[in-house]
Amino acid sequence: TAAPTGGGNAADTIKELQTDGYNVQINGDVPVPLSECTTTGVHGVPNTPASSANPGTVAFTNVEVDVSCPSYD
């Protein structure tokens, strides 16, 4: 499947990446639940498809998700 690239709900993006087998690092200040944050970028997702021996699998590749969250100060 294609990896999310940004603009969506941060919680959904992170859940999708983790479901696909990625280890996710969050970049940004997260003072509220991730469901209130927006994904602004995803880095480290390989550009090549999974191997033919194991289609749809990822060997714990680390990816970074940039997020932007509202501040309710």
Short mmCIF file of C-alpha atoms in Angstrom, two decimals:
data_model
loop_
_atom_site.label_atom_id
_atom_site.label_comp_id
_atom_site.label_asym_id
_atom_site.label_seq_id
_atom_site.Cartn_x
_atom_site.Cartn_y
_atom_site.Cartn_z
CA THR A 1 0.00 0.00 0.00
CA ALA A 2 1.04 3.58 -0.46
CA ALA A 3 2.31 5.34 2.63
CA PRO A 4 0.55 8.48 3.81
CA THR A 5 2.42 11.63 2.91
CA GLY A 6 0.75 14.36 4.92
CA GLY A 7 -2.30 16.51 5.42
CA GLY A 8 -4.35 13.90 7.25
CA ASN A 9 -5.14 13.09 10.84
CA ALA A 10 -1.88 12.30 12.64
CA ALA A 11 -3.33 9.44 14.70
CA ASP A 12 -4.63 7.73 11.55
CA THR A 13 -1.32 8.21 9.73
CA ILE A 14 0.69 6.74 12.60
CA LYS A 15 -1.72 3.82 13.04
CA GLU A 16 -1.54 3.03 9.31
CA LEU A 17 2.27 3.10 9.31
CA GLN A 18 2.48 0.91 12.42
CA THR A 19 -0.02 -1.54 10.90
CA ASP A 20 2.22 -1.71 7.82
CA GLY A 21 5.13 -2.70 10.11
CA TYR A 22 6.98 0.60 10.51
CA ASN A 23 8.52 1.92 13.73
CA VAL A 24 7.24 5.50 13.99
CA GLN A 25 8.99 8.52 15.52
CA ILE A 26 6.84 11.62 16.01
CA ASN A 27 8.43 15.00 15.26
CA GLY A 28 6.70 18.02 16.76
CA ASP A 29 5.15 19.25 19.99
CA VAL A 30 2.11 17.13 20.87
CA PRO A 31 0.26 18.91 23.72
CA VAL A 32 -3.11 17.41 22.72
CA PRO A 33 -4.30 13.96 21.59
CA LEU A 34 -2.81 12.94 18.22
CA SER A 35 -6.33 12.77 16.79
CA GLU A 36 -6.39 16.60 17.00
CA CYS A 37 -3.08 16.93 15.13
CA THR A 38 -2.33 17.03 11.40
CA THR A 39 0.40 15.13 9.60
CA THR A 40 2.68 17.59 7.79
CA GLY A 41 5.21 15.10 6.43
CA VAL A 42 6.41 11.51 6.44
CA HIS A 43 10.11 10.66 6.03
CA GLY A 44 11.97 7.39 5.64
CA VAL A 45 9.39 5.29 3.83
CA PRO A 46 11.19 3.19 1.22
CA ASN A 47 10.45 4.00 -2.41
CA THR A 48 10.76 0.38 -3.46
CA PRO A 49 8.00 -2.19 -2.98
CA ALA A 50 8.29 -5.06 -0.54
CA SER A 51 10.22 -8.09 -1.75
CA SER A 52 8.41 -10.65 -3.87
CA ALA A 53 9.22 -13.28 -1.23
CA ASN A 54 7.31 -11.31 1.41
CA PRO A 55 4.90 -8.95 -0.34
CA GLY A 56 3.36 -6.32 1.89
CA THR A 57 5.87 -6.78 4.71
CA VAL A 58 8.33 -4.32 6.16
CA ALA A 59 11.24 -5.34 8.37
CA PHE A 60 10.74 -2.70 11.07
CA THR A 61 11.86 0.27 9.02
CA ASN A 62 12.04 3.48 11.05
CA VAL A 63 10.01 6.39 9.71
CA GLU A 64 9.48 9.91 11.00
CA VAL A 65 6.11 11.64 11.03
CA ASP A 66 6.02 15.44 11.29
CA VAL A 67 2.93 16.70 13.08
CA SER A 68 1.30 20.05 13.73
CA CYS A 69 -1.02 20.32 16.73
CA PRO A 70 -3.27 23.10 17.98
CA SER A 71 -2.29 24.88 21.16
CA TYR A 72 -5.04 25.68 23.63
CA ASP A 73 -3.08 27.98 25.95
#
